[in-house]
Amino acid sequence: MSKTNQDKLSQELVDLLQGEKIVSLVTMDAETNKPHLSIVSWLVAHPGGEVIKFALGHKGTSVSNIQQNPEITLGVTGAGSCFSIKGQATVSDIIEKTMKYRVVTVQVESVEDIIFYGGKVTVEPDYVKTYNEDLAKKLDAEVYEMLNEK
């Protein structure tokens, strides 16, 4: 991907963002109006590269921040680089399953390759889930079913 701004995700980024990635979420704090950083991993980019959906706990700080100000930035490391994805987000009503969730739908407005000059990502960040493996599988199945709905 070139260093130019684009108005949707490339196919490579759509393919990359199919869950289980460490993605930074920047919202504006509803009380202080200062940037708030959190991490999401339950995230799916939809075909065409214009929509990303991710799940949050129903009472998360990011939920109230997005409800107050829908402009968000997602920071993605992968596909050989680092990307800033900006868009307008909406938050669903509470969805009650094993946990209470909210689904955030982002209409992508811009995608920018932001790695420093001459930089290339050679290894993507990875993580493990440290809680009950069966519960992790159950939660993942529920969430990805919700996120893949049209």
mmCIF file of C-alpha atoms in Angstrom, residues 2 11 35 38 46 49 71 116 119 126 137 143 150:
data_model
loop_
_atom_site.group_PDB
_atom_site.id
_atom_site.type_symbol
_atom_site.label_atom_id
_atom_site.label_comp_id
_atom_site.label_asym_id
_atom_site.label_seq_id
_atom_site.Cartn_x
_atom_site.Cartn_y
_atom_site.Cartn_z
ATOM 1 C CA SER A 2 1.326 3.429 -0.857
ATOM 2 C CA GLN A 11 -8.347 -6.173 0.080
ATOM 3 C CA PRO A 35 -8.002 11.044 23.517
ATOM 4 C CA SER A 38 -8.091 0.980 24.300
ATOM 5 C CA HIS A 46 -16.608 -6.550 5.837
ATOM 6 C CA GLY A 49 -13.566 -2.395 2.810
ATOM 7 C CA GLU A 71 -15.346 9.938 15.333
ATOM 8 C CA PHE A 116 7.942 5.772 9.430
ATOM 9 C CA GLY A 119 9.968 0.917 7.906
ATOM 10 C CA ASP A 126 0.379 -11.842 18.796
ATOM 11 C CA LYS A 137 -14.204 -20.504 22.338
ATOM 12 C CA VAL A 143 -19.132 -12.559 18.920
ATOM 13 C CA LYS A 150 -24.837 -7.932 7.373
#
